[in-house]
Coordinates of C-alpha atoms in Angstrom, one line a residue:
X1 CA 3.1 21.7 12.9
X2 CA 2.7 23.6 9.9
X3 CA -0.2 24.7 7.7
X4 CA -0.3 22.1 5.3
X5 CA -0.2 20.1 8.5
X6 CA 3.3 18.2 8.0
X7 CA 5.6 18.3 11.6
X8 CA 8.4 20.4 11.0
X9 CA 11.9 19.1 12.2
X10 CA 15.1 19.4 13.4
X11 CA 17.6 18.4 10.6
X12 CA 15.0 17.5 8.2
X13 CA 13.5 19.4 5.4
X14 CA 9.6 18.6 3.8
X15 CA 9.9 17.2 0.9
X16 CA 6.4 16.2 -0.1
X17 CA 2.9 15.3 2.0
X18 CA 0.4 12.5 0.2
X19 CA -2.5 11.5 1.4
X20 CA -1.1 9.6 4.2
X21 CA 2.3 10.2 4.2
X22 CA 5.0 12.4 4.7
X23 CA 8.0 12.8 3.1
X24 CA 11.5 14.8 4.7
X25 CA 14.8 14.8 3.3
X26 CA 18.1 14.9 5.6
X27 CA 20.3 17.5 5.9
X28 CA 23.6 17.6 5.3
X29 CA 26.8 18.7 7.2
X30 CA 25.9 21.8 4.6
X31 CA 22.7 22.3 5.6
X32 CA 21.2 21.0 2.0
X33 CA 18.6 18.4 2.1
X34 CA 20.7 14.7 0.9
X35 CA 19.9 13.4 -2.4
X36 CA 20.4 9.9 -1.2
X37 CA 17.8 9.5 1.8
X38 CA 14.7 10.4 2.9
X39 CA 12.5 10.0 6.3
X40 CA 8.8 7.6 5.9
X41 CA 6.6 9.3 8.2
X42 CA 3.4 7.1 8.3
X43 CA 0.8 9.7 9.6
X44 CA -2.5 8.8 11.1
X45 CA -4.8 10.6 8.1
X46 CA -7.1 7.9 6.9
X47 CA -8.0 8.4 3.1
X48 CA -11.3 6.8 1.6
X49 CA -12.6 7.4 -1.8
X50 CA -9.5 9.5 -3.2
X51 CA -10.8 11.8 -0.4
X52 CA -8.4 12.2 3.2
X53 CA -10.3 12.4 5.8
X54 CA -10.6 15.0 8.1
X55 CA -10.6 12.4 11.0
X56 CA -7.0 10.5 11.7
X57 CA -7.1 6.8 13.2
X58 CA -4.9 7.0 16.5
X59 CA -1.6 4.9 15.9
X60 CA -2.7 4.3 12.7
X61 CA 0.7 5.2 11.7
X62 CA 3.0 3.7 13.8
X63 CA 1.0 -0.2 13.4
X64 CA 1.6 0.5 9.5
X65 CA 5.0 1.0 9.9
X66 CA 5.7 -1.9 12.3
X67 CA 3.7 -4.2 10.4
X68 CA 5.6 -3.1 7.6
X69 CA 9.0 -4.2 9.1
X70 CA 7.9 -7.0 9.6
X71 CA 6.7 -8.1 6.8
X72 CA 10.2 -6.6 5.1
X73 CA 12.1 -9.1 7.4
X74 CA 9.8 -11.8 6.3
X75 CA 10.3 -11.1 2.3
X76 CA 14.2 -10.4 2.7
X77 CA 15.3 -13.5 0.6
X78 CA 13.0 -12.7 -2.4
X79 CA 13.6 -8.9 -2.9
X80 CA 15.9 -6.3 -0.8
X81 CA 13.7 -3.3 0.6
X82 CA 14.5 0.2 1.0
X83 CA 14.9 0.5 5.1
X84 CA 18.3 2.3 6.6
X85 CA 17.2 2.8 9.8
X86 CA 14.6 3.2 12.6
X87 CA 16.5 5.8 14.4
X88 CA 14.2 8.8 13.9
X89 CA 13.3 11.9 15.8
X90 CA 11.4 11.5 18.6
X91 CA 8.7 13.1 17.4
X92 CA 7.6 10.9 14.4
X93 CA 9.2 7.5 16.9
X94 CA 7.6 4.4 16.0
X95 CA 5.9 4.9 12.7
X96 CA 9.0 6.5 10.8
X97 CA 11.4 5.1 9.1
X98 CA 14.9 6.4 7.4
X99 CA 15.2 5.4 3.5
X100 CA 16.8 4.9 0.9
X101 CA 16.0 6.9 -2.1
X102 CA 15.1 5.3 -5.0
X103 CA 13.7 6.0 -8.5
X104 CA 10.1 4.3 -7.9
X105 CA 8.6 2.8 -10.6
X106 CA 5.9 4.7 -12.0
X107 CA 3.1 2.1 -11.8
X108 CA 1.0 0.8 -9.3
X109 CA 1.8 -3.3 -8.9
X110 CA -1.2 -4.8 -8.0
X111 CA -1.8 -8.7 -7.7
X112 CA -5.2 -10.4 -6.7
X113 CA -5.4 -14.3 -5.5
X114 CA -9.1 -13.8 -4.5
X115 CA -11.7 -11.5 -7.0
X116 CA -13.3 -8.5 -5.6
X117 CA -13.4 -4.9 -5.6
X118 CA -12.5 -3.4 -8.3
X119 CA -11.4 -6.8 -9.8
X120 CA -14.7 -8.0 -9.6
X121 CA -16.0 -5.0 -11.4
X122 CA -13.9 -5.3 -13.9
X123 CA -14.8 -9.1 -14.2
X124 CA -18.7 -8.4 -14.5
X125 CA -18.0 -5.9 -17.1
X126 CA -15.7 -8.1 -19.3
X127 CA -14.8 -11.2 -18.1
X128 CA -11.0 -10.1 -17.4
X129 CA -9.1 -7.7 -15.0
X130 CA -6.3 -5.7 -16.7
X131 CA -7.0 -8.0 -19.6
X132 CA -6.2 -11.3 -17.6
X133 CA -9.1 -13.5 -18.7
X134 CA -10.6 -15.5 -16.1
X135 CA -13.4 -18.5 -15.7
X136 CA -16.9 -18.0 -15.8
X137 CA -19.0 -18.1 -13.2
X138 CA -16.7 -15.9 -10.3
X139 CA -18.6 -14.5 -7.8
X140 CA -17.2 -11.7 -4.8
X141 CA -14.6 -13.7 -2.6
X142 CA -13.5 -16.5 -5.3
X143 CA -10.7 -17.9 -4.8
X144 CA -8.5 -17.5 -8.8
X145 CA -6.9 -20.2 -10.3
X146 CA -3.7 -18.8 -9.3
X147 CA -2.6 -15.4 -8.7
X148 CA -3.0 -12.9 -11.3
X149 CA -1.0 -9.1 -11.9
X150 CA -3.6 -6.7 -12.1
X151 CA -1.1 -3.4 -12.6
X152 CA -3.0 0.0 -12.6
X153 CA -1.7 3.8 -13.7
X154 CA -0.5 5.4 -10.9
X155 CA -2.4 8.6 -10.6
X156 CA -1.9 11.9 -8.8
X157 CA -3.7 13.1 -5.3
X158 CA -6.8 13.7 -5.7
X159 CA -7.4 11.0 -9.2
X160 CA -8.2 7.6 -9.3
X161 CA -5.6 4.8 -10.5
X162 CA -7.1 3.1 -13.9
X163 CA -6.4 -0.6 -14.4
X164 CA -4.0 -1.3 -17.2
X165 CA -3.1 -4.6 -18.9
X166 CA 0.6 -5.7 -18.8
X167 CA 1.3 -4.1 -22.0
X168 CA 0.9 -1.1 -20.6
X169 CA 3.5 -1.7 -18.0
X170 CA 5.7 -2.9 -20.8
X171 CA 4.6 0.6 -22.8
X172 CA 5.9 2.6 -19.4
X173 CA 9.0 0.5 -18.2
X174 CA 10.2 -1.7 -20.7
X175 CA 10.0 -5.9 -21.2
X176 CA 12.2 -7.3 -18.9
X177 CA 12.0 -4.3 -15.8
X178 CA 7.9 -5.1 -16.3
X179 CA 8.6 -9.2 -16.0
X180 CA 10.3 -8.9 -13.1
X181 CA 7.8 -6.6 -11.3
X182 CA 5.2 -8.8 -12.0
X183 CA 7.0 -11.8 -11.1
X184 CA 7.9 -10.1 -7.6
X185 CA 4.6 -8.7 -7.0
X186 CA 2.7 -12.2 -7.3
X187 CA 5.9 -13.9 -5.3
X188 CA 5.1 -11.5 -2.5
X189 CA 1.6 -12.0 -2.7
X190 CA 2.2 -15.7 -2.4
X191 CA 4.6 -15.0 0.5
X192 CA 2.1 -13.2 2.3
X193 CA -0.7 -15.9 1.8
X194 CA 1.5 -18.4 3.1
X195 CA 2.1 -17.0 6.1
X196 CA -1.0 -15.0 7.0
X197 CA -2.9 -18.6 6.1
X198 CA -1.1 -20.5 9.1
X199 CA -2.6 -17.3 10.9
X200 CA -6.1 -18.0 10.2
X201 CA -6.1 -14.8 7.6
X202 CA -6.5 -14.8 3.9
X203 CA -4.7 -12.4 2.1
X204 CA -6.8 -11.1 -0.8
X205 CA -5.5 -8.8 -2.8
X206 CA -2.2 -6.4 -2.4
X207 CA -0.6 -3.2 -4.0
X208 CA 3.4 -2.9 -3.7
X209 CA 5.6 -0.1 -4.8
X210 CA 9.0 -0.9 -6.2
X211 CA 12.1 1.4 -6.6
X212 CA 15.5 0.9 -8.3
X213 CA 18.8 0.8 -6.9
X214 CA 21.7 2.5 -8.7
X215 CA 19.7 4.6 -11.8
X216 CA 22.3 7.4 -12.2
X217 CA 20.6 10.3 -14.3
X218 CA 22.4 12.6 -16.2
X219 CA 21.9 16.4 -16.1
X220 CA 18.3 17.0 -17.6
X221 CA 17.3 13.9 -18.2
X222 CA 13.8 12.2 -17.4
X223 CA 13.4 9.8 -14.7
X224 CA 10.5 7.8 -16.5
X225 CA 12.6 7.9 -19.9
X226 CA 15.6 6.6 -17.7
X227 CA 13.6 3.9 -15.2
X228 CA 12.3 3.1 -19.3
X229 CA 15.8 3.1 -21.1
X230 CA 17.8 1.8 -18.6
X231 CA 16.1 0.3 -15.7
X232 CA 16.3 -3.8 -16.1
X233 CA 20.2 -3.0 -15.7
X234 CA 19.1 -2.1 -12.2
X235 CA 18.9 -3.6 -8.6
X236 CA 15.1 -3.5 -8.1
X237 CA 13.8 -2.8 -4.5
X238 CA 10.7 -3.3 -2.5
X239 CA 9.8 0.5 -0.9
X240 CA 7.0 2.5 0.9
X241 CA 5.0 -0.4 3.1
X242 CA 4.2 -4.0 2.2
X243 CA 1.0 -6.1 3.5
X244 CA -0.6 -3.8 5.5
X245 CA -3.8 -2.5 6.0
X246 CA -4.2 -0.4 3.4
X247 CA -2.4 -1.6 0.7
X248 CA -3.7 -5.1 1.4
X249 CA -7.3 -6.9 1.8
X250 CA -6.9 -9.8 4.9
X251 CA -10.0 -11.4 5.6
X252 CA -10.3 -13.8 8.9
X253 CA -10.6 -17.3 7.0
X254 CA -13.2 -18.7 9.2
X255 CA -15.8 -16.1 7.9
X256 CA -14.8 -16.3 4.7
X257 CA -18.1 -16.8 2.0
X258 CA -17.8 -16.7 -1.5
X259 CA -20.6 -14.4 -2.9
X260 CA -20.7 -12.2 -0.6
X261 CA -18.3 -8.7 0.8
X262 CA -15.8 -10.1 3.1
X263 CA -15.3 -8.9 7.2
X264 CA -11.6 -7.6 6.7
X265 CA -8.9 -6.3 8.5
X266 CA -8.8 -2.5 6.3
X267 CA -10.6 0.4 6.2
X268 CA -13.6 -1.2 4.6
X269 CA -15.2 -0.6 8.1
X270 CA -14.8 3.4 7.3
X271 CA -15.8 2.8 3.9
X272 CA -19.5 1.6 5.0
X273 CA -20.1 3.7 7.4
X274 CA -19.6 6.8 4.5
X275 CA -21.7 4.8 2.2
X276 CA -24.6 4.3 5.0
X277 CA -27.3 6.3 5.8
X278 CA -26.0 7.1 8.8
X279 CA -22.9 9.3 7.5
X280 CA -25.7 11.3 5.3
X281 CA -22.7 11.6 2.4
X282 CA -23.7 11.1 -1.2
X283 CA -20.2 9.7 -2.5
X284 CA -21.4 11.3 -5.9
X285 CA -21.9 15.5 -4.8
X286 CA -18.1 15.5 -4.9
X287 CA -18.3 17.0 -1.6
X288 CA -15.9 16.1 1.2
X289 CA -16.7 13.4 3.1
X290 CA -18.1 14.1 7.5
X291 CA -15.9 13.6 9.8
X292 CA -15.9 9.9 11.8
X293 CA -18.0 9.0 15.0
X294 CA -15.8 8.5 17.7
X295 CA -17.3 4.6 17.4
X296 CA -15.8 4.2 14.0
X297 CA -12.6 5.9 14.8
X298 CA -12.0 3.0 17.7
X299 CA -13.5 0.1 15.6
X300 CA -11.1 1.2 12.8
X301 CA -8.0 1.6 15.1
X302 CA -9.1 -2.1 16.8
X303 CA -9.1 -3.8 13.3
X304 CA -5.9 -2.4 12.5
X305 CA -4.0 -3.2 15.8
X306 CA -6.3 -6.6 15.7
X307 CA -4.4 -7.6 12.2
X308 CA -1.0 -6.5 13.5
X309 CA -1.2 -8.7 16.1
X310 CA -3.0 -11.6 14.7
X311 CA 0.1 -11.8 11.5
X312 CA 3.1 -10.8 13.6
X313 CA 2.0 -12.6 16.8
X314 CA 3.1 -9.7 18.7
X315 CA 1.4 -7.3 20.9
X316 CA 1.3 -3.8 19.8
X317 CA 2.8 -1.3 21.5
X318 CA 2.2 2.7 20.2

């Protein structure tokens, strides 16, 4: 382990750490780090409120990573995904994953079949979420009257992504590469809600990240210019993970209640506990939030491992 807190190893180098994931590229019969693949490591930080936390989730990781499979397996016909290989060092076995490398689209693709969170404050402000108009009289947990794409910037560590209409994705990718992401993000969506529904889950909301195979750049050149210029003549790619967790919202159906927050299967358990009095955190002092109770740490983990098992009907193993 490192400073920074990233694993270092054997044939690998660090390539980048976000807030809940590391990246490694590697190595080469040359010892350089390959400009074609890179290793997923899912770690087990939990990140709430643009802060990470300085308590992980145990196997938080490794039930990301398998759900994300998964869920890759179950979407294969509608979009390829970026997955090489699950032979991976030991160390990171089980929620790491070998990739390809893509040039990833720089937006967030968001799409909502049910209104809340931010959605919903968007809605009470104007009456639309990234300028998609919707009926009066919505209330937290409405079902839409069909899926919506609800795109957002996607913004550094440490910033929050802004909702932006689908002009804006137009502005930063181009017409038809901005079609197509939107199509694929509400086809997913669908997909999910399809499946998880025979379940006994609704799937709410989810975020995907898309990348595109075969964007050559030449020397100098911008990657956002290129993805721009160039990118509908490309093979586009579902990367990073897809319905879990934390880029989803699942609520169980049978406790689903229109005007009211939803029970869910995410981190909205951690969320309340911050925003209680018994965390003593003011989310507005810009201070870091305390660490987790050792109760909240196991209620988190069993809501994960709960909606792994309840989707895939599989038993988890870490």
């Amino acid at each position: 382990m490192t400073t920074d807190g990233h694993l270092e190893l054997p044939g690998y180098a660090h390539v980048y750490s976000g807030k809940v994931r590391d990246l490694y590229a590697p190595l080469g019969a040359d010892g350089a780090p390959r400009a074609d693949r890179l290793l997923l490591v899912a770690s087990d930080r939990m990140s709430a409120y643009d802060f990470v936390l300085d308590t992980p989730i145990p196997d938080k990781g490794a039930v990301l990573t398998q759900m994300s499979l998964w869920w890759f397996e179950q979407m294969a016909d509608l979009v390829p995904h970026h997955v090489v290989s699950t032979e991976v060092p030991a160390a990171v076995a089980g929620r790491a994953v070998l990739v390809e490398r893509l040039a990833m689209l720089p937006v967030e693709c968001v799409a909502r079949a049910y209104l809340t969170g931010g959605g919903l404050n968007e809605y009470r402000a104007s009456g639309a979420v990234s300028g998609v108009e919707l009926p009066a009289g919505l209330v937290d947990g409405s079902p839409l009257p069909e899926p919506i794409f609800t795109p957002s910037t996607k913004a550094p560590m440490g910033e929050h992504d802004e909702p932006i209409p689908f002009g804006g994705v137009v502005d930063e990718i181009g017409q038809a590469l901005a079609e197509r992401a939107r199509d694929l993000t509400v086809r997913i969506l669908q997909r999910g809600n399809e499946i998880a529904t025979e379940r006994g889950i609704i799937l709410a909301d989810t975020k995907v990240e898309f990348g595109l195979r075969g964007l050559t750049l030449g020397e100098g050149e911008d990657e956002r210019a290129a993805i721009r210029d160039r990118g509908a003549d490309c093979e586009i790619v579902l990367a990073d993970e897809v319905l879990t967790p934390d880029s989803s919202r699942f609520w169980p159906a049978e406790s689903w209640e229109p005007g009211r927050q939803q029970p869910s299967y995410d981190k909205q358990y951690v969320r309340d506990w911050l925003t209680s009095s018994a965390s003593g955190w003011d989310k507005s002092s810009g201070e870091a939030p305390p660490s987790l109770p050792e109760d909240v740490v196991a209620q988190t983990r069993a809501k994960y491992v709960e909606a792994y098992e309840r989707l895939t009907g599989q038993t988890f193993r870490s």
